[in-house]
Coordinates of C-alpha atoms in Angstrom, one line a residue:
M18 CA 3.7 -8.7 -29.0
L19 CA 5.9 -5.7 -28.0
K20 CA 6.2 -4.7 -31.6
D21 CA 2.4 -4.0 -31.6
M22 CA 2.6 -2.1 -28.3
L23 CA 5.6 0.1 -29.0
I24 CA 5.4 1.6 -32.5
K25 CA 7.8 4.0 -34.2
N26 CA 5.3 6.8 -34.3
C27 CA 4.9 6.7 -30.5
I28 CA 8.6 7.5 -29.9
N29 CA 9.8 11.0 -29.5
L30 CA 13.5 11.6 -28.9
N31 CA 13.1 15.4 -28.6
L32 CA 10.3 16.3 -26.2
K33 CA 9.6 20.0 -26.1
A34 CA 7.9 19.8 -22.7
K35 CA 9.4 21.9 -19.9
S36 CA 7.1 20.7 -17.0
K37 CA 5.5 17.5 -15.7
D38 CA 2.1 18.5 -17.0
E39 CA 3.5 19.3 -20.4
V40 CA 5.3 15.9 -20.6
I41 CA 2.0 14.1 -19.8
D42 CA 0.1 16.1 -22.5
E43 CA 2.7 15.7 -25.1
M44 CA 2.9 11.9 -24.7
I45 CA -0.8 11.5 -24.5
D46 CA -1.1 13.4 -27.8
M47 CA 1.3 10.9 -29.3
L48 CA -0.9 8.0 -28.3
M49 CA -4.1 9.7 -29.3
S50 CA -2.9 10.8 -32.7
N51 CA -1.8 7.2 -33.5
G52 CA -5.2 5.8 -32.7
R53 CA -4.2 4.1 -29.4
L54 CA -6.8 5.7 -27.2
N55 CA -10.6 5.9 -27.3
N56 CA -10.9 9.0 -25.1
R57 CA -8.0 11.4 -24.5
E58 CA -9.5 13.2 -21.4
E59 CA -10.6 10.0 -19.7
Y60 CA -7.1 8.6 -20.1
K61 CA -5.4 11.7 -18.8
K62 CA -7.8 11.7 -15.8
E63 CA -6.6 8.2 -14.9
I64 CA -2.9 9.1 -15.4
L65 CA -3.3 12.1 -13.1
K66 CA -5.2 9.9 -10.6
R67 CA -2.2 7.6 -10.5
E68 CA 0.2 10.5 -10.1
A69 CA -1.9 11.8 -7.2
Q70 CA -1.3 8.5 -5.3
S71 CA 2.5 8.9 -5.7
S72 CA 4.7 10.4 -8.4
T73 CA 5.9 7.9 -11.1
G74 CA 9.1 9.8 -11.3
L75 CA 11.8 7.4 -10.1
E76 CA 15.5 7.8 -9.7
E77 CA 18.2 7.8 -12.4
G78 CA 16.2 10.2 -14.7
I79 CA 13.3 7.8 -15.3
A80 CA 9.5 8.4 -15.1
I81 CA 6.8 5.9 -15.9
P82 CA 3.3 7.4 -16.0
H83 CA 0.8 4.7 -16.5
A84 CA -2.9 3.9 -16.4
K85 CA -5.2 0.9 -17.0
T86 CA -8.6 2.2 -18.3
K87 CA -11.3 1.6 -20.8
A88 CA -10.2 4.8 -22.5
V89 CA -7.3 2.8 -24.0
K90 CA -8.1 1.1 -27.4
I91 CA -4.8 -0.8 -27.9
P92 CA -2.2 -1.8 -25.3
S93 CA 0.5 0.7 -25.9
I94 CA 3.8 2.3 -24.8
A95 CA 4.9 5.8 -25.7
F96 CA 8.6 6.6 -25.2
G97 CA 9.8 10.2 -24.9
R98 CA 13.3 11.6 -24.2
S99 CA 14.2 15.1 -23.0
S100 CA 17.8 16.2 -23.5
E101 CA 17.5 19.0 -20.8
G102 CA 15.4 17.0 -18.4
V103 CA 12.1 17.9 -16.7
D104 CA 11.2 18.2 -13.0
Y105 CA 8.9 15.2 -12.6
Q106 CA 9.0 15.0 -8.8
S107 CA 11.4 12.1 -8.9
L108 CA 12.6 10.2 -5.8
D109 CA 16.1 11.7 -6.0
G110 CA 15.0 15.2 -6.9
E111 CA 16.9 15.1 -10.2
P112 CA 15.3 16.0 -13.6
S113 CA 13.8 13.1 -15.5
K114 CA 15.0 12.5 -19.1
L115 CA 13.5 9.1 -20.1
F116 CA 9.7 8.8 -20.1
F117 CA 7.7 5.6 -20.6
M118 CA 3.9 6.1 -20.8
I119 CA 2.0 2.8 -20.4
A120 CA -1.5 2.6 -21.7
A121 CA -3.4 -0.6 -20.8
P122 CA -7.1 -1.3 -21.6
S123 CA -9.3 -2.2 -18.6
D124 CA -9.7 -5.7 -20.1
A125 CA -6.1 -6.2 -21.2
A126 CA -5.0 -9.8 -21.6
D127 CA -2.6 -11.1 -18.9
S128 CA 0.1 -11.5 -21.6
H129 CA -0.1 -7.9 -22.5
I130 CA 0.2 -6.7 -18.9
E131 CA 3.1 -9.1 -18.4
V132 CA 5.1 -7.7 -21.3
L133 CA 4.3 -4.1 -20.2
S134 CA 5.4 -4.9 -16.7
K135 CA 8.6 -6.6 -17.7
L136 CA 9.5 -3.8 -19.9
T137 CA 9.5 -1.3 -17.0
T138 CA 12.0 -3.5 -15.1
L139 CA 14.5 -3.1 -17.9
L140 CA 15.0 0.5 -16.8
L141 CA 16.7 -0.6 -13.6
D142 CA 19.6 -1.7 -15.8
D143 CA 22.3 1.1 -16.1
D144 CA 23.5 -0.1 -19.6
I145 CA 19.9 0.0 -21.0
R146 CA 19.3 3.5 -19.7
E147 CA 22.6 4.7 -21.1
A148 CA 21.8 3.1 -24.5
L149 CA 18.4 4.9 -24.6
L150 CA 19.9 8.2 -23.7
N151 CA 22.4 7.9 -26.6
A152 CA 20.1 6.4 -29.2
K153 CA 20.1 8.5 -32.4
T154 CA 16.9 7.2 -34.1
E155 CA 13.6 5.7 -33.3
D156 CA 14.6 2.4 -34.9
E157 CA 17.6 2.2 -32.5
V158 CA 15.2 2.6 -29.5
L159 CA 13.0 -0.2 -30.8
E160 CA 16.0 -2.4 -31.4
I161 CA 17.3 -1.9 -27.8
L162 CA 13.9 -2.5 -26.1
L163 CA 12.8 -5.4 -28.4
K164 CA 16.0 -7.3 -27.9
E165 CA 16.2 -6.9 -24.1
T166 CA 12.5 -7.6 -23.5
E167 CA 12.5 -10.9 -25.4
E168 CA 15.2 -12.1 -23.0
K169 CA 13.5 -10.5 -19.9
V170 CA 10.1 -12.0 -20.5
E171 CA 11.5 -15.5 -20.2
E172 CA 12.9 -14.9 -16.8
K173 CA 11.2 -16.1 -13.6
I174 CA 10.8 -14.0 -10.5
E175 CA 11.9 -16.8 -8.3
N176 CA 15.5 -18.0 -8.7
T177 CA 16.1 -20.1 -5.6
N178 CA 16.6 -23.8 -5.0
G179 CA 15.3 -25.0 -1.7
L180 CA 13.4 -22.8 0.7
P181 CA 14.2 -19.0 0.6
E182 CA 15.5 -17.2 3.6
V183 CA 13.6 -14.0 2.8
L184 CA 10.1 -13.6 1.3
A185 CA 8.6 -10.5 -0.2
V186 CA 5.3 -9.3 -1.5
T187 CA 5.0 -6.3 -3.9
A188 CA 1.9 -4.5 -5.0
C189 CA 0.9 -1.1 -6.4
P190 CA -2.5 0.4 -7.1
T191 CA -2.5 -0.2 -10.9
G192 CA -0.4 -3.4 -10.7
I193 CA 1.5 -2.6 -13.9
A194 CA 4.8 -0.9 -13.3
H195 CA 6.0 -0.5 -9.7
T196 CA 4.8 -3.9 -8.6
Y197 CA 7.2 -5.6 -10.9
M198 CA 10.0 -3.1 -10.7
A199 CA 10.1 -3.6 -6.9
A200 CA 10.1 -7.4 -7.4
D201 CA 13.0 -7.2 -9.9
S202 CA 15.0 -4.8 -7.7
L203 CA 14.7 -7.1 -4.7
M204 CA 15.6 -10.1 -6.7
K205 CA 18.7 -8.5 -8.2
K206 CA 20.0 -7.2 -4.9
A207 CA 19.4 -10.5 -3.1
T208 CA 21.3 -12.3 -5.9
E209 CA 24.2 -9.9 -5.4
M210 CA 24.1 -10.4 -1.6
G211 CA 24.0 -14.2 -2.0
I212 CA 20.6 -14.4 -0.2
K213 CA 17.8 -16.8 -1.3
I214 CA 14.6 -14.8 -1.9
K215 CA 11.1 -15.4 -3.3
V216 CA 8.9 -12.5 -4.4
E217 CA 5.1 -12.7 -4.7
T218 CA 3.6 -10.0 -7.1
N219 CA 0.1 -8.7 -6.6
G220 CA -0.3 -7.2 -10.0
S221 CA -3.0 -6.3 -12.5
T222 CA -3.2 -10.0 -13.6
G223 CA -3.6 -11.3 -10.1
V224 CA -1.3 -12.9 -7.6
K225 CA 1.8 -14.6 -9.1
N226 CA 4.5 -16.7 -7.5
Q227 CA 2.3 -17.0 -4.4
L228 CA 4.1 -17.7 -1.1
T229 CA 3.4 -21.1 0.4
E230 CA 2.7 -22.0 4.0
K231 CA 5.9 -23.9 4.2
E232 CA 8.0 -21.0 2.8
I233 CA 6.4 -18.6 5.2
K234 CA 7.1 -20.8 8.2
N235 CA 10.8 -21.2 7.2
A236 CA 11.5 -17.6 6.3
K237 CA 13.7 -15.4 8.6
G238 CA 11.9 -12.3 7.6
I239 CA 9.2 -11.0 5.2
I240 CA 9.1 -7.7 3.3
V241 CA 5.7 -6.3 2.2
A242 CA 6.3 -3.4 -0.2
A243 CA 2.7 -2.5 -1.1
D244 CA 0.5 0.5 -1.7
K245 CA -2.7 -1.5 -1.6
N246 CA -4.1 -4.3 0.6
V247 CA -2.6 -7.7 0.3
E248 CA -3.3 -10.9 2.3
M249 CA -1.5 -10.4 5.6
V250 CA -3.1 -12.9 8.1
R251 CA -0.8 -15.6 6.8
F252 CA 2.2 -13.7 8.3
D253 CA 1.0 -13.9 11.9
G254 CA 3.9 -14.4 14.2
K255 CA 6.6 -13.6 11.6
H256 CA 9.0 -10.6 11.4
V257 CA 7.3 -8.4 8.8
E258 CA 8.5 -5.1 7.5
I259 CA 5.7 -3.1 5.8
V260 CA 6.8 -0.3 3.5
P261 CA 5.5 1.6 0.4
V262 CA 6.2 -0.2 -2.9
I263 CA 8.6 2.5 -3.9
E264 CA 10.9 1.4 -1.1
G265 CA 11.3 -2.0 -2.8
I266 CA 12.7 -0.2 -5.8
K267 CA 14.8 2.4 -3.9
N268 CA 16.2 0.6 -0.9
P269 CA 16.2 -3.2 -1.6
E270 CA 19.5 -3.8 0.2
K271 CA 18.3 -2.2 3.5
L272 CA 15.0 -4.2 3.4
I273 CA 16.8 -7.5 2.7
K274 CA 19.3 -6.9 5.5
N275 CA 16.5 -6.1 8.0
A276 CA 14.7 -9.2 7.0
V277 CA 17.7 -11.5 7.4
E278 CA 18.6 -9.9 10.7
Q279 CA 14.9 -10.0 11.8
K280 CA 14.9 -6.3 12.7
A281 CA 11.2 -5.9 11.9
L282 CA 8.5 -6.2 14.6
I283 CA 6.7 -9.5 14.9
Y284 CA 3.4 -9.2 13.0
K285 CA 0.2 -9.9 14.9
A286 CA -3.0 -10.5 13.0
E287 CA -6.0 -9.3 14.9
N288 CA -8.8 -11.9 14.7
T289 CA -9.9 -12.0 11.1
G290 CA -8.1 -8.8 10.2
A291 CA -4.6 -7.5 9.4
V292 CA -2.8 -4.3 8.7
V293 CA -1.2 -3.0 5.5
N294 CA 0.4 0.4 5.7
G295 CA -1.5 1.2 8.8
K296 CA -4.9 0.2 7.4
K297 CA -6.9 -2.7 8.7
E298 CA -7.5 -5.4 6.1
K299 CA -10.4 -7.8 6.5
K300 CA -10.3 -11.3 5.1
G301 CA -12.6 -13.9 3.7
F302 CA -16.3 -13.8 4.3
Y303 CA -16.2 -10.6 6.4
K304 CA -14.1 -8.7 3.8
H305 CA -16.6 -9.6 1.0
L306 CA -19.6 -8.9 3.0
M307 CA -18.4 -5.4 4.1
S308 CA -17.5 -4.6 0.5
G309 CA -21.2 -5.2 -0.3
V310 CA -22.5 -3.3 2.7
S311 CA -20.2 -0.3 2.3
N312 CA -21.2 0.2 -1.3
M313 CA -24.9 -0.3 -0.4
L314 CA -25.0 2.4 2.3
P315 CA -25.2 5.4 -0.1
F316 CA -28.4 3.9 -1.5
V317 CA -29.8 3.3 2.0
V318 CA -29.0 6.8 3.3
G319 CA -30.1 8.7 0.2
G320 CA -33.2 6.7 -0.4
G321 CA -34.2 6.5 3.2
I322 CA -34.0 10.2 3.8
L323 CA -35.9 11.0 0.6
I324 CA -38.7 8.6 1.7
A325 CA -38.7 10.3 5.1
L326 CA -39.0 13.7 3.6
S327 CA -42.0 12.6 1.5
F328 CA -43.9 12.0 4.8
M329 CA -43.6 15.6 5.8
F330 CA -46.4 16.3 3.3
G331 CA -48.7 13.7 4.9
I332 CA -48.7 10.0 5.4
K333 CA -50.7 9.4 2.2
A334 CA -49.4 12.4 0.3
V335 CA -47.8 10.0 -2.3
D336 CA -51.2 8.5 -3.3
P337 CA -52.8 10.4 -6.2
S338 CA -56.2 9.2 -5.1
D339 CA -55.9 10.7 -1.6
P340 CA -57.0 14.3 -0.8
S341 CA -53.6 15.0 0.7
F342 CA -51.7 14.1 -2.5
N343 CA -48.7 16.2 -3.2
P344 CA -46.6 15.9 -6.4
L345 CA -43.3 16.6 -4.7
A346 CA -44.0 14.0 -2.0
K347 CA -44.6 11.4 -4.7
L348 CA -41.5 12.5 -6.6
L349 CA -39.4 12.1 -3.4
S350 CA -41.0 8.7 -2.7
D351 CA -40.5 7.4 -6.2
I352 CA -36.8 8.4 -6.3
G353 CA -36.0 7.2 -2.8
G354 CA -38.3 4.2 -2.4
G355 CA -39.0 3.1 -5.9
N356 CA -35.4 3.3 -7.1
A357 CA -32.7 4.0 -4.6
F358 CA -34.1 1.6 -1.9
F359 CA -34.9 -1.0 -4.5
L360 CA -31.3 -0.9 -5.9
M361 CA -29.6 -1.4 -2.5
V362 CA -30.1 -5.2 -2.4
P363 CA -28.8 -5.9 -5.9
V364 CA -25.9 -3.4 -5.4
M365 CA -24.9 -5.1 -2.2
A366 CA -24.8 -8.5 -3.9
G367 CA -22.9 -7.1 -6.9
F368 CA -20.1 -5.7 -4.8
I369 CA -19.8 -8.9 -2.8
G370 CA -19.3 -10.7 -6.0
M371 CA -16.8 -8.1 -7.2
S372 CA -14.8 -8.4 -3.9
I373 CA -14.5 -12.2 -4.5
A374 CA -13.7 -12.3 -8.2
D375 CA -12.8 -8.8 -9.2
R376 CA -14.8 -7.1 -12.0
P377 CA -16.0 -10.3 -13.7
G378 CA -17.9 -11.2 -10.5
F379 CA -20.0 -8.1 -10.4
A380 CA -22.5 -8.9 -13.2
P381 CA -23.6 -12.4 -12.1
A382 CA -23.8 -11.4 -8.4
M383 CA -25.9 -8.3 -9.2
V384 CA -28.3 -10.3 -11.3
A385 CA -28.6 -12.7 -8.3
G386 CA -29.4 -9.8 -6.1
L387 CA -32.0 -8.6 -8.5
I388 CA -33.6 -12.0 -8.7
S389 CA -33.7 -12.1 -4.9
A390 CA -35.3 -8.6 -4.7
N391 CA -38.0 -9.5 -7.3
N392 CA -38.9 -12.8 -5.8
G393 CA -39.3 -12.1 -2.0
A394 CA -36.0 -13.5 -0.9
G395 CA -34.8 -10.0 0.1
F396 CA -31.6 -9.2 1.9
L397 CA -30.7 -12.8 2.8
G398 CA -31.2 -14.1 -0.7
A399 CA -29.1 -11.3 -2.1
L400 CA -26.4 -12.1 0.4
I401 CA -26.3 -15.7 -0.7
G402 CA -26.5 -14.6 -4.4
G403 CA -23.6 -12.3 -4.0
F404 CA -21.3 -15.1 -2.9
L405 CA -22.7 -17.4 -5.5
G406 CA -22.0 -14.9 -8.3
G407 CA -18.4 -14.3 -7.1
Y408 CA -17.5 -17.9 -6.6
S409 CA -19.1 -19.0 -9.9
I410 CA -16.5 -16.7 -11.6
V411 CA -13.7 -18.2 -9.4
F412 CA -14.8 -21.6 -10.6
L413 CA -15.0 -20.5 -14.3
K414 CA -11.5 -19.0 -14.1
K415 CA -10.2 -22.4 -13.2
V416 CA -12.2 -24.1 -15.9
F417 CA -11.1 -21.7 -18.6
E418 CA -7.4 -21.3 -17.6
K419 CA -6.4 -24.0 -20.1
L420 CA -8.0 -22.2 -23.1
P421 CA -5.6 -21.1 -26.0
Q422 CA -3.9 -17.7 -25.5
G423 CA -5.8 -16.3 -28.4
L424 CA -9.1 -16.6 -26.5
E425 CA -7.8 -14.7 -23.5
G426 CA -9.6 -11.5 -24.6
L427 CA -12.9 -13.3 -24.8
K428 CA -13.0 -14.3 -21.1
P429 CA -14.0 -11.0 -19.5
V430 CA -16.3 -9.8 -22.3
L431 CA -18.1 -13.1 -23.3
L432 CA -17.3 -16.3 -21.4
Y433 CA -17.4 -15.0 -17.8
P434 CA -20.6 -13.0 -18.1
V435 CA -22.6 -15.5 -20.1
F436 CA -21.7 -18.6 -18.1
G437 CA -21.5 -16.7 -14.8
I438 CA -24.9 -15.2 -15.0
F439 CA -26.4 -18.5 -16.2
I440 CA -24.9 -20.6 -13.4
T441 CA -25.8 -18.1 -10.7
G442 CA -29.3 -17.4 -12.0
T443 CA -30.0 -21.1 -12.2
L444 CA -28.9 -21.7 -8.7
M445 CA -31.0 -18.8 -7.4
Y446 CA -34.2 -20.0 -9.1
K447 CA -33.8 -23.7 -8.6
V448 CA -32.1 -23.9 -5.2
I449 CA -32.0 -20.7 -3.2
L450 CA -35.3 -18.8 -3.6
S451 CA -37.8 -21.3 -2.1
P452 CA -36.1 -22.0 1.2
V453 CA -35.2 -18.4 1.8
V454 CA -38.7 -17.1 1.0
A455 CA -40.1 -19.8 3.3
L456 CA -37.7 -18.7 6.1
N457 CA -38.7 -15.0 5.7
T458 CA -42.4 -16.0 5.6
G459 CA -42.0 -18.2 8.7
M460 CA -40.4 -15.5 10.7
T461 CA -43.2 -13.1 9.8
S462 CA -45.8 -15.6 10.8
F463 CA -44.1 -16.2 14.1
L464 CA -44.3 -12.5 14.9
N465 CA -47.9 -12.3 13.8
G466 CA -48.6 -15.0 16.4
L467 CA -47.2 -12.8 19.1
G468 CA -49.5 -9.9 18.3
T469 CA -52.2 -11.1 20.6
G470 CA -49.9 -11.6 23.6
N471 CA -48.2 -9.1 25.8
L472 CA -47.7 -5.9 23.9
I473 CA -44.7 -4.8 25.9
L474 CA -43.0 -8.2 25.3
L475 CA -43.8 -7.9 21.6
G476 CA -42.2 -4.4 21.6
V477 CA -39.1 -5.7 23.3
I478 CA -38.7 -8.6 20.8
V479 CA -39.4 -6.7 17.5
A480 CA -37.3 -3.7 18.6
G481 CA -34.4 -6.0 19.7
M482 CA -34.6 -7.8 16.4
M483 CA -34.0 -4.5 14.6
A484 CA -30.5 -4.4 16.2
V485 CA -29.5 -8.0 15.8
D486 CA -28.3 -7.8 12.2
M487 CA -29.1 -4.1 11.3
G488 CA -30.6 -4.5 7.9
G489 CA -30.2 -8.2 7.6
P490 CA -33.0 -10.8 7.4
I491 CA -33.9 -10.6 11.1
N492 CA -34.1 -6.8 11.0
K493 CA -36.1 -7.0 7.8
A494 CA -38.5 -9.6 9.2
A495 CA -39.3 -7.3 12.2
F496 CA -39.7 -4.4 9.8
T497 CA -41.9 -6.4 7.5
F498 CA -44.0 -7.4 10.5
G499 CA -44.5 -3.8 11.5
I500 CA -45.6 -2.9 7.9
A501 CA -48.0 -5.8 7.9
M502 CA -49.5 -4.6 11.2
I503 CA -50.0 -1.1 9.7
S504 CA -51.9 -2.7 6.8
A505 CA -54.0 -4.6 9.4
G506 CA -54.8 -1.3 11.2
N507 CA -52.6 -2.0 14.2
Y508 CA -50.1 0.9 14.6
Y509 CA -48.4 -0.1 17.9
P510 CA -45.8 -2.7 16.6
H511 CA -44.3 -0.5 14.0
A512 CA -43.7 2.3 16.5
A513 CA -41.6 -0.1 18.5
V514 CA -39.9 -1.3 15.3
M515 CA -38.9 2.2 14.4
A516 CA -37.7 3.0 17.9
G517 CA -35.6 -0.1 17.9
G518 CA -34.1 0.7 14.5
M519 CA -33.2 4.3 15.5
V520 CA -31.4 3.4 18.7
P521 CA -28.2 1.6 17.4
P522 CA -26.8 4.5 15.4
L523 CA -28.0 7.1 17.9
G524 CA -26.6 5.2 20.8
I525 CA -23.2 4.8 19.0
A526 CA -23.2 8.4 18.1
I527 CA -23.7 9.4 21.7
A528 CA -21.0 7.0 22.8
T529 CA -18.5 8.5 20.4
T530 CA -19.3 11.9 21.8
L531 CA -19.2 11.0 25.5
F532 CA -16.4 8.4 25.5
K533 CA -13.9 9.6 23.0
N534 CA -11.1 7.5 24.3
K535 CA -13.0 4.3 23.4
F536 CA -13.1 5.1 19.7
T537 CA -10.5 5.9 17.0
K538 CA -10.5 9.2 15.2
D539 CA -12.1 7.8 12.2
E540 CA -14.8 6.2 14.3
R541 CA -15.5 9.5 16.1
E542 CA -15.9 11.2 12.7
A543 CA -18.3 8.4 11.6
G544 CA -20.2 8.8 14.8
K545 CA -21.3 12.3 13.7
T546 CA -22.9 10.8 10.7
C547 CA -24.7 8.3 12.9
Y548 CA -26.7 11.1 14.5
V549 CA -28.2 11.9 11.1
M550 CA -28.7 8.2 10.2
G551 CA -30.2 7.3 13.5
A552 CA -32.6 10.3 13.4
S553 CA -33.6 9.2 9.9
F554 CA -34.3 5.6 11.0
I555 CA -31.3 4.1 9.1
T556 CA -30.1 1.3 11.3
E557 CA -27.4 0.4 8.8
G558 CA -25.4 3.4 10.0
A559 CA -24.3 1.2 13.0
I560 CA -23.0 -1.6 10.8
P561 CA -19.3 -0.5 10.6
F562 CA -19.1 -0.2 14.4
A563 CA -20.8 -3.6 14.9
A564 CA -18.6 -5.2 12.4
A565 CA -15.4 -3.9 14.0
D566 CA -16.3 -5.0 17.5
P567 CA -19.4 -7.3 17.4
A568 CA -18.9 -8.9 20.8
R569 CA -19.4 -5.5 22.5
V570 CA -21.4 -3.4 20.1
L571 CA -24.2 -5.9 19.2
P572 CA -25.3 -6.6 22.8
A573 CA -25.2 -3.0 23.7
C574 CA -27.4 -2.1 20.7
I575 CA -29.8 -5.0 21.2
I576 CA -30.4 -4.1 24.9
G577 CA -30.9 -0.4 24.1
S578 CA -33.3 -1.2 21.2
S579 CA -35.3 -3.6 23.3
I580 CA -35.7 -1.1 26.1
A581 CA -36.9 1.6 23.6
G582 CA -39.4 -0.9 22.0
G583 CA -40.8 -1.9 25.4
L584 CA -41.2 1.7 26.5
S585 CA -42.8 2.6 23.2
M586 CA -45.5 -0.1 23.8
F587 CA -45.8 0.9 27.5
F588 CA -46.5 4.5 26.5
G589 CA -49.0 3.5 23.9
A590 CA -47.2 5.0 20.9
Q591 CA -48.7 4.3 17.5
L592 CA -47.1 4.9 14.1
P593 CA -49.1 4.8 10.9
A594 CA -46.1 5.7 8.7
P595 CA -43.9 2.8 7.3
H596 CA -40.7 4.9 7.5
G597 CA -39.3 8.3 8.3
G598 CA -37.5 8.7 11.6
I599 CA -37.9 12.1 13.2
F600 CA -39.7 13.4 10.1
V601 CA -42.8 11.3 11.1
I602 CA -42.8 12.0 14.8
P603 CA -45.6 14.5 14.4
V604 CA -48.0 11.7 13.3
V605 CA -47.0 9.4 16.2
T606 CA -49.6 9.0 19.0
N607 CA -48.0 10.3 22.3
P608 CA -45.0 11.8 20.5
I609 CA -43.3 13.2 23.6
M610 CA -43.1 9.9 25.4
Y611 CA -42.2 8.2 22.2
L612 CA -39.1 10.4 21.9
V613 CA -38.4 9.7 25.6
S614 CA -38.4 6.0 24.7
I615 CA -35.9 6.4 21.9
I616 CA -33.6 8.7 24.0
V617 CA -33.6 6.3 27.0
G618 CA -32.8 3.4 24.7
S619 CA -30.0 5.3 23.0
L620 CA -28.5 6.4 26.3
V621 CA -28.5 2.9 27.6
T622 CA -26.6 1.7 24.5
A623 CA -24.1 4.5 24.9
L624 CA -23.5 3.9 28.6
I625 CA -23.0 0.2 28.0
L626 CA -20.5 0.9 25.2
G627 CA -18.7 3.4 27.4
Y628 CA -18.4 0.8 30.1
I629 CA -17.4 -2.4 28.2
K630 CA -15.3 -1.0 25.3
K631 CA -11.6 -0.9 25.8
P632 CA -9.7 2.4 25.4
V633 CA -8.0 2.7 22.0
H634 CA -4.4 3.9 21.5
E635 CA -3.7 5.6 18.1

């Protein structure tokens, strides 16, 4: 297999490059001229993107630029050697002389990635580096690497009998080179030190050599050498040292000693989250849900504001048959409502699926979201569909794992999409749609029944519902009820609905301004955005805050929204527009007191948050 990836024409023993950029260009040209790439510029962009994360210039005169992208036609390695050396921003500050450029297709088979990864670990061997520096011909380079890699590929990462004393996890953004080099470096050093170790790799082909619960319980210390999120909650209560992946390559002895002597702090997982390199990691249901929500928000924000802007030309300015028709208003509405807002539900589902099963999970989950959007199941149906799409691929991966190696390349391009979309779509149509649509219809009917009762109570209920799940089925049921009332000529309920939807982000924004010590720096920055989102009637702007601290944020938002909705009804505010935020205030009956209702509700939310949230220490 390596013979196909490392060819004679992609070996250059006399690089002319004098700088890092020139090295990258010269080696990319080798790959491109030999038909290994589909797109030179796209591949270079990915190489530079990886370099921006951290230089791939290592110690001992080695550099391993690499990328995994669809711009690669054939899994390949280019080898270059510079007799004078080039400043490649290496770890030890010395010039780099040996360059391996790894090119992996985005759908590369696991076996290809494994060979590419194992090849990079050879460079930790002093004798191999010396041999490559002294090689006279391209054939000699091929002979050195082919011989050594055949032996290396057969090795296992784990070399212990019985339970290991030290555990490690390695992971880098692309999961091709540094992940495995760090693992190999830790293994070699532990062997020299006579210490039993087990290393889990989180590479491009997934998690390998996964740590068991029994091993974690027994281990003296744990090393996490990672530049991306890895599963951390399992290490709760253990001594865990968290470092960049390059430290696993550069300082394995120090890390292993610290682990054995239990010098690292005891790791504490916070509820459902954990921390990797200072960043909070969410796990399980919450992690997948927030992946969908965060990728959906741009559609909500962009679409919602465009819809709101269209109302500035008149409530019916989008209707060609109405005297107030304005072409620009219709264009804004078509882009924002007909397209961006329509896409938000399928996009949310798609990214939930992708969070669960990586890229193969995206297509079936997004199709499930589209089925939900087109058949009245809405947000809740898409939520369920996203998880169905993701876990259908998890199931298929287990089913197809026994297929012959020759069919490996067919999985991501044929087997997963065909079977995944079919399974998910069938479940959506035959099992999910009917009960979810019935649930949404039932909630709307319940609200319609309240319409003849106490208007203030109705305002409190529908406005409070807007803050319960902030874009979820309860929020959408209240919103749908408001729209239905507009169609029936009753404009009071939707005024309360919009007030209730504006309060959560506005209240949070005010709280981040007044009570800075109760929020992190990132939250304070996000709070500024909430002013705009709240004013634009985009309740979803409050979701990140509610998700981070639901026990405090949700009650504060629900109370503030309910007060705003009740006041809106008390002051007799009416709203004929289905969306718009501050842009449609001019068409509200009693606009001044309506604004007062929103402001009072927002201040109540802010004051509650300021009182009940705990100070943060960054």
